[in-house]
Coordinates of C-alpha atoms and ligand atoms in Angstrom, one line a residue:
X1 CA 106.3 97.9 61.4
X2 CA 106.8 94.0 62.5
X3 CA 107.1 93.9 66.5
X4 CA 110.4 91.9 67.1
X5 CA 109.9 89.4 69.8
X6 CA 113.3 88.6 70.3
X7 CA 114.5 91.2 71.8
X8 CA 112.1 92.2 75.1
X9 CA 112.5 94.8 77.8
X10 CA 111.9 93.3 81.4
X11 CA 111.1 95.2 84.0
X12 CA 111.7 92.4 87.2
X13 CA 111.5 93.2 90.9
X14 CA 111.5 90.8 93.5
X15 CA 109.7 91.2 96.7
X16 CA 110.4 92.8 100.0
X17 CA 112.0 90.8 102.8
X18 CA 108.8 90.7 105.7
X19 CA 109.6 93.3 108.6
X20 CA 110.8 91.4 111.8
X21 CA 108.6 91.4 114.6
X22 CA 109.1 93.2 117.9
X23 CA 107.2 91.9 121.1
X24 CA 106.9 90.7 123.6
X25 CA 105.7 87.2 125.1
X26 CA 102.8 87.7 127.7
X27 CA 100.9 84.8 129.8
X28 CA 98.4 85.1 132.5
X29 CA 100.2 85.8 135.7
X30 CA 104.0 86.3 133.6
X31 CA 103.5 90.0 132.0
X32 CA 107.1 90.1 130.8
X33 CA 108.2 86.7 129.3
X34 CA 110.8 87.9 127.4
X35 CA 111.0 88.9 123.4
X36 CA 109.3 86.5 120.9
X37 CA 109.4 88.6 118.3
X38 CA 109.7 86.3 114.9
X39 CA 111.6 86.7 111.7
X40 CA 110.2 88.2 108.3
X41 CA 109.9 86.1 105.2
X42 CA 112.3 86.4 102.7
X43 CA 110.8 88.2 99.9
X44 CA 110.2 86.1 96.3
X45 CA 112.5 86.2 93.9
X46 CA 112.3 86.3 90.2
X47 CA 114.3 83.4 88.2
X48 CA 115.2 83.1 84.5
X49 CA 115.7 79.4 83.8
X50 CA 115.6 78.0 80.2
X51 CA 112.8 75.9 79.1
X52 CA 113.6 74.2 75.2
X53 CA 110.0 74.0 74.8
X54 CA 109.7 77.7 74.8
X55 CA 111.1 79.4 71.1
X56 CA 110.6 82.8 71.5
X57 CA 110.3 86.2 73.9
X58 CA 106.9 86.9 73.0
X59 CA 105.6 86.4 76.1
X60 CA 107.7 89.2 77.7
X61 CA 106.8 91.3 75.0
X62 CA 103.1 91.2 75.7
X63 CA 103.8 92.3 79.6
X64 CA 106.9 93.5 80.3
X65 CA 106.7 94.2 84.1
X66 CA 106.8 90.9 86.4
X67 CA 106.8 91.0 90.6
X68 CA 107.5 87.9 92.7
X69 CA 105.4 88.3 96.2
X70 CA 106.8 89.8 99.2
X71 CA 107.9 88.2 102.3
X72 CA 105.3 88.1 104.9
X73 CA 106.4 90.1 108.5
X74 CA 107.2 88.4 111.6
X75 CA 105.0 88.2 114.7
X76 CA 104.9 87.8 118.2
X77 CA 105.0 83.5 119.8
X78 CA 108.7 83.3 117.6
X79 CA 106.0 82.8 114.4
X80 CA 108.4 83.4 111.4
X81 CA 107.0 85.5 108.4
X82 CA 106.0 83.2 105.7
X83 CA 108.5 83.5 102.5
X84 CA 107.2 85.4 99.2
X85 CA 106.3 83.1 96.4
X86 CA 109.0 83.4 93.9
X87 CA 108.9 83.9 90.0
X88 CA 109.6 81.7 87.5
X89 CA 110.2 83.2 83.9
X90 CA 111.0 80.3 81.3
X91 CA 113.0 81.7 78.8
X92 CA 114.1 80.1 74.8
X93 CA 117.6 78.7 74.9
X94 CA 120.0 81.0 73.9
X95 CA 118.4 83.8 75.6
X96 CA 120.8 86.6 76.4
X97 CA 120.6 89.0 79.7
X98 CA 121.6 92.1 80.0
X99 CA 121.1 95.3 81.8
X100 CA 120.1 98.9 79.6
X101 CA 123.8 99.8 79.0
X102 CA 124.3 96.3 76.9
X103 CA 126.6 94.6 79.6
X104 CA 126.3 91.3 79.2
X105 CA 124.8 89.4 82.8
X106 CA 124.1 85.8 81.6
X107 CA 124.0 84.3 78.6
X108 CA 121.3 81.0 79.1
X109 CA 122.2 78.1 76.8
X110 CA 120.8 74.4 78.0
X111 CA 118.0 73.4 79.2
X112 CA 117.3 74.2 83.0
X113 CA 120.3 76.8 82.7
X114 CA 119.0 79.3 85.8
X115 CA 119.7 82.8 86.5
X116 CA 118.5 84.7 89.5
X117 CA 117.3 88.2 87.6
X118 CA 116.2 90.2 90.7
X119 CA 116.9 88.8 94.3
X120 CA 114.1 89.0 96.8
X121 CA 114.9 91.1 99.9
X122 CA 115.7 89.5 103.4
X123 CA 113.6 89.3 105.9
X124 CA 114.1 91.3 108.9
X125 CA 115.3 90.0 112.3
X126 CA 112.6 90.0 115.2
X127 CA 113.5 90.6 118.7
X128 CA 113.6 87.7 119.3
X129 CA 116.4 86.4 116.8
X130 CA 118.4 90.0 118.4
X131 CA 118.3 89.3 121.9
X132 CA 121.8 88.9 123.6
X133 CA 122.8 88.2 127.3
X134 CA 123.3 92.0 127.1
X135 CA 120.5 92.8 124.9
X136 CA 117.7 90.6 126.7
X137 CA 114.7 92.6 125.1
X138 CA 115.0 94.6 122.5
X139 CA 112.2 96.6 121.6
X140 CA 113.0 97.1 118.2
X141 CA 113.3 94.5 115.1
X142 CA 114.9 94.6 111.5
X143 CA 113.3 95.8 108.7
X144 CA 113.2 93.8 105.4
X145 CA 115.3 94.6 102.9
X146 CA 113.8 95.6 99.5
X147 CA 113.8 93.6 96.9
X148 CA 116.0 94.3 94.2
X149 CA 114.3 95.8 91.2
X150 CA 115.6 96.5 87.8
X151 CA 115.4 96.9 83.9
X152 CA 116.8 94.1 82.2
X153 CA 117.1 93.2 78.2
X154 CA 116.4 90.0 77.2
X155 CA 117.5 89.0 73.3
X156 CA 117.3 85.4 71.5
X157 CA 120.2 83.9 70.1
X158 CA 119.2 80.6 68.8
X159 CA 121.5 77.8 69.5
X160 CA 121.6 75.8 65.9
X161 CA 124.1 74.0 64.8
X162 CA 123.2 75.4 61.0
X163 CA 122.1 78.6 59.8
X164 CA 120.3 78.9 56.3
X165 CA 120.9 82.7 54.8
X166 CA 119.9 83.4 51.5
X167 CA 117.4 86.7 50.1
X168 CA 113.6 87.0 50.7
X169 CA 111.9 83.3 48.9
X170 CA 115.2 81.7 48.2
X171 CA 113.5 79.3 50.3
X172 CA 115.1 78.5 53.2
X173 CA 111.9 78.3 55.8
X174 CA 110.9 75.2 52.7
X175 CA 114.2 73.6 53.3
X176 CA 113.5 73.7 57.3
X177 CA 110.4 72.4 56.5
X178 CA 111.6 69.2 54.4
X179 CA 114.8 68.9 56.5
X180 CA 113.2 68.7 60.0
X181 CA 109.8 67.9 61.1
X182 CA 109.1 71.7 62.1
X183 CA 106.2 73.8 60.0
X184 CA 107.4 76.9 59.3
X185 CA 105.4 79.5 57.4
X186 CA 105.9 79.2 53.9
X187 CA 104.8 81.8 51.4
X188 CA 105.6 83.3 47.7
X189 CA 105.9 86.6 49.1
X190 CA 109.2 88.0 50.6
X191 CA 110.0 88.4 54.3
X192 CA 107.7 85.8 55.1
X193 CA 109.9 84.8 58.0
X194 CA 109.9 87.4 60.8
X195 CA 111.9 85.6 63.5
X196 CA 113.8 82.5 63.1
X197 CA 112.7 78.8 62.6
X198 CA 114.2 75.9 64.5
X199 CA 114.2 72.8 63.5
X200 CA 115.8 69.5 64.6
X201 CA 117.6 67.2 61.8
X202 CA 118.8 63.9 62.3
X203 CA 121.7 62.1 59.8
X204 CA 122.3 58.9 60.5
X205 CA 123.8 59.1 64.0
X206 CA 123.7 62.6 64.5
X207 CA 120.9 65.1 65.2
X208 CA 121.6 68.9 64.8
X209 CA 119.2 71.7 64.6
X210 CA 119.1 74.5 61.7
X211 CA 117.6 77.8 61.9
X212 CA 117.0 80.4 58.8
X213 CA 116.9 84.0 59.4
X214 CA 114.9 86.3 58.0
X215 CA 115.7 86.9 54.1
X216 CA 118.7 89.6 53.8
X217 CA 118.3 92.2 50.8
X218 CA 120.8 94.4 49.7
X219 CA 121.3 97.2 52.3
X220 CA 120.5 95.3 55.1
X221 CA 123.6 96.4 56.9
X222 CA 122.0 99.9 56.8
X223 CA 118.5 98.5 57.9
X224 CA 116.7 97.9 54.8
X225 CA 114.3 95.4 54.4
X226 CA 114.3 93.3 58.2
X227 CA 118.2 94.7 58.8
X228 CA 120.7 92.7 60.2
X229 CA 119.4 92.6 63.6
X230 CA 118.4 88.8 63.0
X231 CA 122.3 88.2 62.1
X232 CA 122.9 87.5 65.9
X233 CA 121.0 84.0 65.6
X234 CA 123.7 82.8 63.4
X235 CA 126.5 83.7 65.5
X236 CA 126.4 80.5 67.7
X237 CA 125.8 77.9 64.6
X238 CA 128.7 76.0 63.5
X239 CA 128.2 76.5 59.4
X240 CA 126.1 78.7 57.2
X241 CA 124.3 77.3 54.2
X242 CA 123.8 79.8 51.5
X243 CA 120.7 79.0 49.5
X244 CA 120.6 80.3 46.4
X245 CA 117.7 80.7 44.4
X246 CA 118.0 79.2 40.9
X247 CA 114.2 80.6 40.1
X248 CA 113.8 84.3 40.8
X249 CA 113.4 86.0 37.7
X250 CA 113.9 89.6 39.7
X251 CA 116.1 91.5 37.1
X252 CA 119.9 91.8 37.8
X253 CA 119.7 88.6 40.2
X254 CA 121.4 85.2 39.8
X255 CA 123.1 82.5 42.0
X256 CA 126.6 84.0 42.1
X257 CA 125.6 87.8 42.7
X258 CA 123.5 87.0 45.0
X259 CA 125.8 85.1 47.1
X260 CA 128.4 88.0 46.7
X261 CA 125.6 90.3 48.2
X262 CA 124.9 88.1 50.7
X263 CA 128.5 87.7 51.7
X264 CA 128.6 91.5 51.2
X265 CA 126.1 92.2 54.5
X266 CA 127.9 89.4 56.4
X267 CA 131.1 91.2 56.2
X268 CA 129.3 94.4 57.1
X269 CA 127.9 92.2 60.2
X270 CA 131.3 90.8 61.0
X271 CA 132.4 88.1 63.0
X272 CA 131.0 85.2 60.8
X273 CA 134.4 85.2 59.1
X274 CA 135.6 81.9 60.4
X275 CA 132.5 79.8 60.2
X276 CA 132.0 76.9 57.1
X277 CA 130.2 78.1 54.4
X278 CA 128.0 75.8 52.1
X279 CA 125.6 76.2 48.9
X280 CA 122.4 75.2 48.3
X281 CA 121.3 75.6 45.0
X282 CA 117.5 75.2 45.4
X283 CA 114.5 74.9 43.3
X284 CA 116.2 73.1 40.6
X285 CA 112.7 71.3 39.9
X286 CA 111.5 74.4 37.9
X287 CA 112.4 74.1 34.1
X288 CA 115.2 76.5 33.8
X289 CA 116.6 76.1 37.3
X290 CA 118.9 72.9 36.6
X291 CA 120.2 74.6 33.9
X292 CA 121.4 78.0 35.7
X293 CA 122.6 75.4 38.8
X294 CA 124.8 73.6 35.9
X295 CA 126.2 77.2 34.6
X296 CA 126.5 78.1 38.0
X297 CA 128.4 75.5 40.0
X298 CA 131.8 75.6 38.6
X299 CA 132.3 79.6 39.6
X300 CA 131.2 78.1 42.8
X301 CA 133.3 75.4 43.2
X302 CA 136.3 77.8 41.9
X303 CA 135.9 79.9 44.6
X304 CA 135.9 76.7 47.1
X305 CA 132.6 76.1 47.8
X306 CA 131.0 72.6 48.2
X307 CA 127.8 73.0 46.1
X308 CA 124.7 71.0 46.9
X309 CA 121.8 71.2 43.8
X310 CA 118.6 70.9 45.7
X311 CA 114.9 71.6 45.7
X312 CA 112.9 71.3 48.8
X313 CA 109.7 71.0 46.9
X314 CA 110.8 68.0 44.5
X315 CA 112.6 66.6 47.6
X316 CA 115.4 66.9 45.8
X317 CA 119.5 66.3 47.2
X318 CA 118.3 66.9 50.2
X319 CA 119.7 63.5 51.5
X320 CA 123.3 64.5 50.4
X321 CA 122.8 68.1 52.0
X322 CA 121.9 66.7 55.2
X323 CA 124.4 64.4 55.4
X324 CA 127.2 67.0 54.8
X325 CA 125.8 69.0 57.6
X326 CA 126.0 66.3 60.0
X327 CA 129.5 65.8 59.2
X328 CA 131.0 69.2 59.0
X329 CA 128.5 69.5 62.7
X330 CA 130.3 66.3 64.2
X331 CA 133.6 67.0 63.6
X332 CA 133.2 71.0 65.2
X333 CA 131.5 68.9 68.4
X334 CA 134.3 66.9 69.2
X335 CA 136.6 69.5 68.8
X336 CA 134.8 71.4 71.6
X337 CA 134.5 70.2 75.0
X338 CA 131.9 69.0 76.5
X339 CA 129.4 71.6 78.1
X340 CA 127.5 70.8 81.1
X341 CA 123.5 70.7 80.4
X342 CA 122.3 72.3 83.6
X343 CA 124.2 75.2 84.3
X344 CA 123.5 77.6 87.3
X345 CA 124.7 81.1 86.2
X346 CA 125.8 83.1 89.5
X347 CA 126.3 86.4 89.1
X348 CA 129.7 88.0 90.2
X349 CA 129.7 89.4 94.2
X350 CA 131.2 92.6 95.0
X351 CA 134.6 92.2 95.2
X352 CA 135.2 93.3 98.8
X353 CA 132.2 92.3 100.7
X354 CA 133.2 93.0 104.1
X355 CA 134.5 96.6 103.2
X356 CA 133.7 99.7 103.0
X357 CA 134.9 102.9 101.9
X358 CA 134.5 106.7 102.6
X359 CA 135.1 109.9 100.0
X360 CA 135.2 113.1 101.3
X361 CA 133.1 115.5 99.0
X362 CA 132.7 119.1 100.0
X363 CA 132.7 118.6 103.6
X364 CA 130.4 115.4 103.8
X365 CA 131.7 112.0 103.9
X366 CA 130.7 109.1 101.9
X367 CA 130.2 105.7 103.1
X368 CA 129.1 102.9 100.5
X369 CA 129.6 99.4 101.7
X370 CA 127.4 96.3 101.1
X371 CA 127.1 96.0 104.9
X372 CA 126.5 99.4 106.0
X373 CA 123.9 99.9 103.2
X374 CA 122.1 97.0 103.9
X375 CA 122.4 97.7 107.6
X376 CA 120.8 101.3 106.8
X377 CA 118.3 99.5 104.8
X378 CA 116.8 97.2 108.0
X379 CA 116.6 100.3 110.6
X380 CA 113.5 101.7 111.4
X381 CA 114.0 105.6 111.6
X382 CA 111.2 106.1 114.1
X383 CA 112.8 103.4 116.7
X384 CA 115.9 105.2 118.8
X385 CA 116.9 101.7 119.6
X386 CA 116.7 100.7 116.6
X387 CA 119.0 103.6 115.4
X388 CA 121.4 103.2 118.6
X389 CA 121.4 99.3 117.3
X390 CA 122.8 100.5 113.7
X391 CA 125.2 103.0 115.4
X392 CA 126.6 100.3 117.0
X393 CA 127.1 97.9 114.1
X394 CA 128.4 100.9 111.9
X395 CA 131.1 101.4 114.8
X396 CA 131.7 98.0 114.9
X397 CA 132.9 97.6 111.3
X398 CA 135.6 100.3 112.2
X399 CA 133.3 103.2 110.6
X400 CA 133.7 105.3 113.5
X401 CA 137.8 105.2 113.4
X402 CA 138.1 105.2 109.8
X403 CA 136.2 108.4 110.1
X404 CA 137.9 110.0 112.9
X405 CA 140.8 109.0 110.5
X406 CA 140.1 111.1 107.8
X407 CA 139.2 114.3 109.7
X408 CA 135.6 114.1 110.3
X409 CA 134.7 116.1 113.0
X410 CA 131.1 115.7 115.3
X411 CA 128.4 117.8 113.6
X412 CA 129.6 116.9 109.7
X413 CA 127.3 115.1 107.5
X414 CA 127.8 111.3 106.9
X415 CA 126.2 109.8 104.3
X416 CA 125.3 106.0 103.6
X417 CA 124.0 104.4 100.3
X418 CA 123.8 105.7 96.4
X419 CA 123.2 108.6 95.8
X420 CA 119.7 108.6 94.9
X421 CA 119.0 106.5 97.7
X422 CA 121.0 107.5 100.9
X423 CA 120.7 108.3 104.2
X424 CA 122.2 111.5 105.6
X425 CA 123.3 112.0 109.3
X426 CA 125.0 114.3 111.6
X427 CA 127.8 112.7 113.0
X428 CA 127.8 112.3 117.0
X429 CA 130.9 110.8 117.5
X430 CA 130.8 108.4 120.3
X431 CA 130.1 104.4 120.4
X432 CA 127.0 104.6 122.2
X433 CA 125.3 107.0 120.0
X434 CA 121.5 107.4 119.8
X435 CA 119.6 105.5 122.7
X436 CA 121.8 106.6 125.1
X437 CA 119.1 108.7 127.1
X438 CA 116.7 105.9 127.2
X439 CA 118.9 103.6 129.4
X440 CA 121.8 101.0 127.7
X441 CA 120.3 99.8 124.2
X442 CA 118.6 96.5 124.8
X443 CA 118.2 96.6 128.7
X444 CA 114.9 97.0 130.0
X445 CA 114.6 98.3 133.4
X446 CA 112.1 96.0 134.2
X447 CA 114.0 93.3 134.4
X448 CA 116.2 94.5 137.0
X449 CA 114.2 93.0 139.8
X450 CA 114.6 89.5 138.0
X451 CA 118.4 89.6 138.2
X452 CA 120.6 88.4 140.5
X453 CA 122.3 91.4 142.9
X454 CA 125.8 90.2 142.4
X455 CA 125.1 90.9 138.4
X456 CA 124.2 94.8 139.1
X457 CA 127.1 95.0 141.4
X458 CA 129.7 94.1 138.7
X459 CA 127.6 96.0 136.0
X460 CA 128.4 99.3 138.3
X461 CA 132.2 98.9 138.9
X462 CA 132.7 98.4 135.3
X463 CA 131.5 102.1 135.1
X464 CA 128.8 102.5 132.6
X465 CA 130.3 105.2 130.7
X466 CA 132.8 103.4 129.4
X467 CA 132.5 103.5 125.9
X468 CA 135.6 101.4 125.6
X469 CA 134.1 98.8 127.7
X470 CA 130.9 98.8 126.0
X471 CA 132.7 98.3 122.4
X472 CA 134.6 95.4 123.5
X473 CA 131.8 93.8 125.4
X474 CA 129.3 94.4 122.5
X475 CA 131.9 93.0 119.9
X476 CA 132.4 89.8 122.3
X477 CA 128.6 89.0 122.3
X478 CA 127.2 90.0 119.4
X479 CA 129.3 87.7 117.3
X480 CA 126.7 85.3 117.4
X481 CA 124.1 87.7 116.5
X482 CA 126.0 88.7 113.9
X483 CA 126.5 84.8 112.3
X484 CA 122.5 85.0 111.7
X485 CA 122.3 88.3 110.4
X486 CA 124.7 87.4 107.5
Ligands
GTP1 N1 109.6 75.4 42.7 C1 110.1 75.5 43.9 N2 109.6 76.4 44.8 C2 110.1 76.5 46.0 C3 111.2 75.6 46.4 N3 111.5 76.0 47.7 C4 110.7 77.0 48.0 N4 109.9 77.3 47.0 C5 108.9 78.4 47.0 O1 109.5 79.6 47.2 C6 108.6 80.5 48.0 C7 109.4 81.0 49.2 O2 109.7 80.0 50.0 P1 110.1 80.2 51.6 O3 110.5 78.9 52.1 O4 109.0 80.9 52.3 O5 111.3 81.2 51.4 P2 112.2 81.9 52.5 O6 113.6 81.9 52.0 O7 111.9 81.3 53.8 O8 111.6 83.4 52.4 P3 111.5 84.5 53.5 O9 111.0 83.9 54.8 O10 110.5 85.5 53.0 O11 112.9 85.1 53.7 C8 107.4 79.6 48.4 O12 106.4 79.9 47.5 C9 107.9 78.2 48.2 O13 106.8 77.3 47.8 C10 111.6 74.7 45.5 O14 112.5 73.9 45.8 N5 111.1 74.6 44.3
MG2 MG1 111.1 82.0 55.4

């Protein structure tokens, strides 16, 4: 069985965001210099953009599984991670994305038309980047996201003006060929064409491209011969030419049943209903073919078609066909508007970004979020600071209350992310969560000698067990933080 290259499974996955670095700065003579912890690098990631040079998908079909780099980590003297080479996948014009369930995510037409298939992950913060008056040496950093990684389906759906149909040896590729400067293969055998031919035509002032299909047969609705998967090329073109073969000598085959066949396995297709519909009568250079064009053109023209007599060997009315093309072509592009060439195709954000929400099921509650999961997604487990750092931020967005809200009582189970990814915890209920037993998150007892009395005195009468306190303050000065983080 032929291998169809234009239709390809991708596998993409961009890289991981670089860790961020924790440490901290040290000099002869000046052990604690404070954190200088650097960023990660953003992780690569991969990018469809339409190249006209490239015709098919054959490529992708060859390797299906492509990885941008990741994002390098942080280190220690502020040194950001270095970024992960992205991935640049040219793809035909006309090239359709979508994900495994069919639902349409791009749909690339003009050259330089981009779409970002899999995003690379952020890098994490370093210490640096999350110090705060409060928070003057963190020992932890952000971890960098993962790069998104997923199946997509890529199919061609060439972007001509004109589509030839016609059975197996009519001759369409031949009329490409003689028509345009393209080469298509050209054979006496049926299904010689296996994926569609492009070609570029120009009529006086106007150029238009023209594809063929691969020959339809009776049945092709139900799949025989190549099917009617190659149907979709056509759906984009402004008119359909119908060449009809005036040589076969298959028994039970003219011009005019033919065409009803063809017409037949449109229908079946559906969706081509409105489109312009010419006839080509080709191969009237063979001795009995401009005799069955003659017999056949006035049923043709009875049934409203404009008929063309041509033959694409003898060079035949081609000049006339061509010309009618352009025309019917002209008049359908100035009664579109004007599309922009370079299009950047971004895909839809989630509708409430800032949100979150929680679902009770038996007993455990449900957070999903964009924030919360991401902020899941840059803590290091193994860190309590680090965890006491996300408690804080999850009780910051108004987590905390919306769960005392809804009934959750200390001990249940909170969960954070998808399913097949989350994060389960125990709920402690209080704002400083965590790190409490290792000191205030973010204060390091070393660096109590270095500040001024008068500070220590007002840090005690605000009582450090005020949670309250401690929300407010952290809200007030982390804002900043927060700007960078987003
Ligand atoms: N005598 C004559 N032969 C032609 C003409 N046009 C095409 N042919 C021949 O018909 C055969 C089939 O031509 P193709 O152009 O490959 O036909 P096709 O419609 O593209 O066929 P498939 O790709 O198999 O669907 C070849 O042997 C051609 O040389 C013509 O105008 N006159
Ligand atoms: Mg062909």
């Amino acid at each position: 069985m032929t291998t169809f290259v234009d239709r390809v499974e991708l596998h993409v996955a961009a890289g991981n965001g670089g860790h961020g670095c924790a440490s901290v700065h040290r000099e002869k003579f000046k052990p604690l210099g404070g954190p200088d912890g650097g960023n990660g690098g953003e992780g690569g990631s991969v990018t469809l953009v339409v190249d006209s040079q490239v015709t098919t998908l054959l490529e992708y079909h060859h390797s299906p599984k492509r990885k941008a780099t990741n994002g390098k980590p942080g280190a220690g003297g502020h040194r950001t991670g270095a970024e992960g080479q992205g991935l640049v996948l040219t793809v035909p014009d006309g090239t359709v994305v979508m994900d495994r369930k069919g639902n349409v995510l791009a749909d690339l037409v003009g050259h330089g038309t981009t779409f970002v298939a899999a995003q690379g992950g952020r890098g994490g913060l370093g210490n640096s980047a999350l110090a705060s008056a409060r928070r003057k040496a963190p020992g932890f950093a952000l971890l960098g996201e993962p790069g998104e990684a997923r199946d997509i389906v890529m199919e061609l759906k060439s972007v001509a003006d004109v589509a030839l149909v016609g059975y197996p040896s009519a001759g369409k590729s031949s009329l490409i060929s003689v028509l345009s400067a393209a080469k298509p293969k050209i054979a006496d055998y049926p299904f010689t064409t296996l994926v569609p031919n492009l070609g570029v035509v120009t009529a006086g002032s106007t150029v238009y491209t023209i594809a063929d299909v691969p020959g339809l047969i009776p049945g092709a609705s139900q799949g025989k011969g190549l099917g009617l998967e190659f149907l979709r090329h056509v759906e984009r073109c402004e008119v359909l030419v119908h060449v009809l073969d005036c040589a076969t000598l298959e028994p039970g085959r003219d011009p005019l049943t033919d065409l009803e066949t063809i017409e037949a396995e449109l229908a079946q297709y559906g969706g081509l209903e409105d489109r312009p519909r010419l006839v080509a009568l080709n191969k009237i250079d063979v001795p009995d073919g401009q005799d069955i064009a003659d017999l056949t053109r006035a049923s043709l023209e009875e049934r409203g078609y404009r008929v063309f007599e041509v033959s694409a060997i003898a060079h035949k009315g081609l000049r006339e066909l061509s010309f009618a093309l352009a025309e019917i072509v002209s008049e359908a592009r100035a009664a579109k508007p004007v599309q922009e060439n370079t299009r950047i195709v971004i895909r839809p954000t989630a509708v409430d970004d800032a949100g979150f929400t929680i679902e009770e099921v038996d007993g455990a509650y449900h957070i999903r979020g964009i924030k919360p999961e991401r902020w899941v997604r840059q803590t290091d487990f193994a860190n309590d600071e680090a965890v006491g750092y996300l408690a804080d931020r999850l009780a910051r967005l108004g987590i905390e209350q919306e769960l005392w809200k809804v009934g959750a009582k200390e001990g249940d189970t909170v969960v954070i992310g998808p399913e097949e990814n989350a994060v389960v915890f125990d709920w402690e209920p209080t704002m400083a969560s965590g790190a409490e037993m290792l000191g205030r998150r973010g204060e390091d007892h070393r660096f109590e000698t270095q500040r001024p009395a008068v500070d220590r005195r007002r840090e005690k009468q605000r009582g450090r067990d005020s949670a309250e306190q401690e929300y407010l303050d952290f809200e007030a000065l982390s804002s900043d933080r927060e700007q960078l983080e987003q």
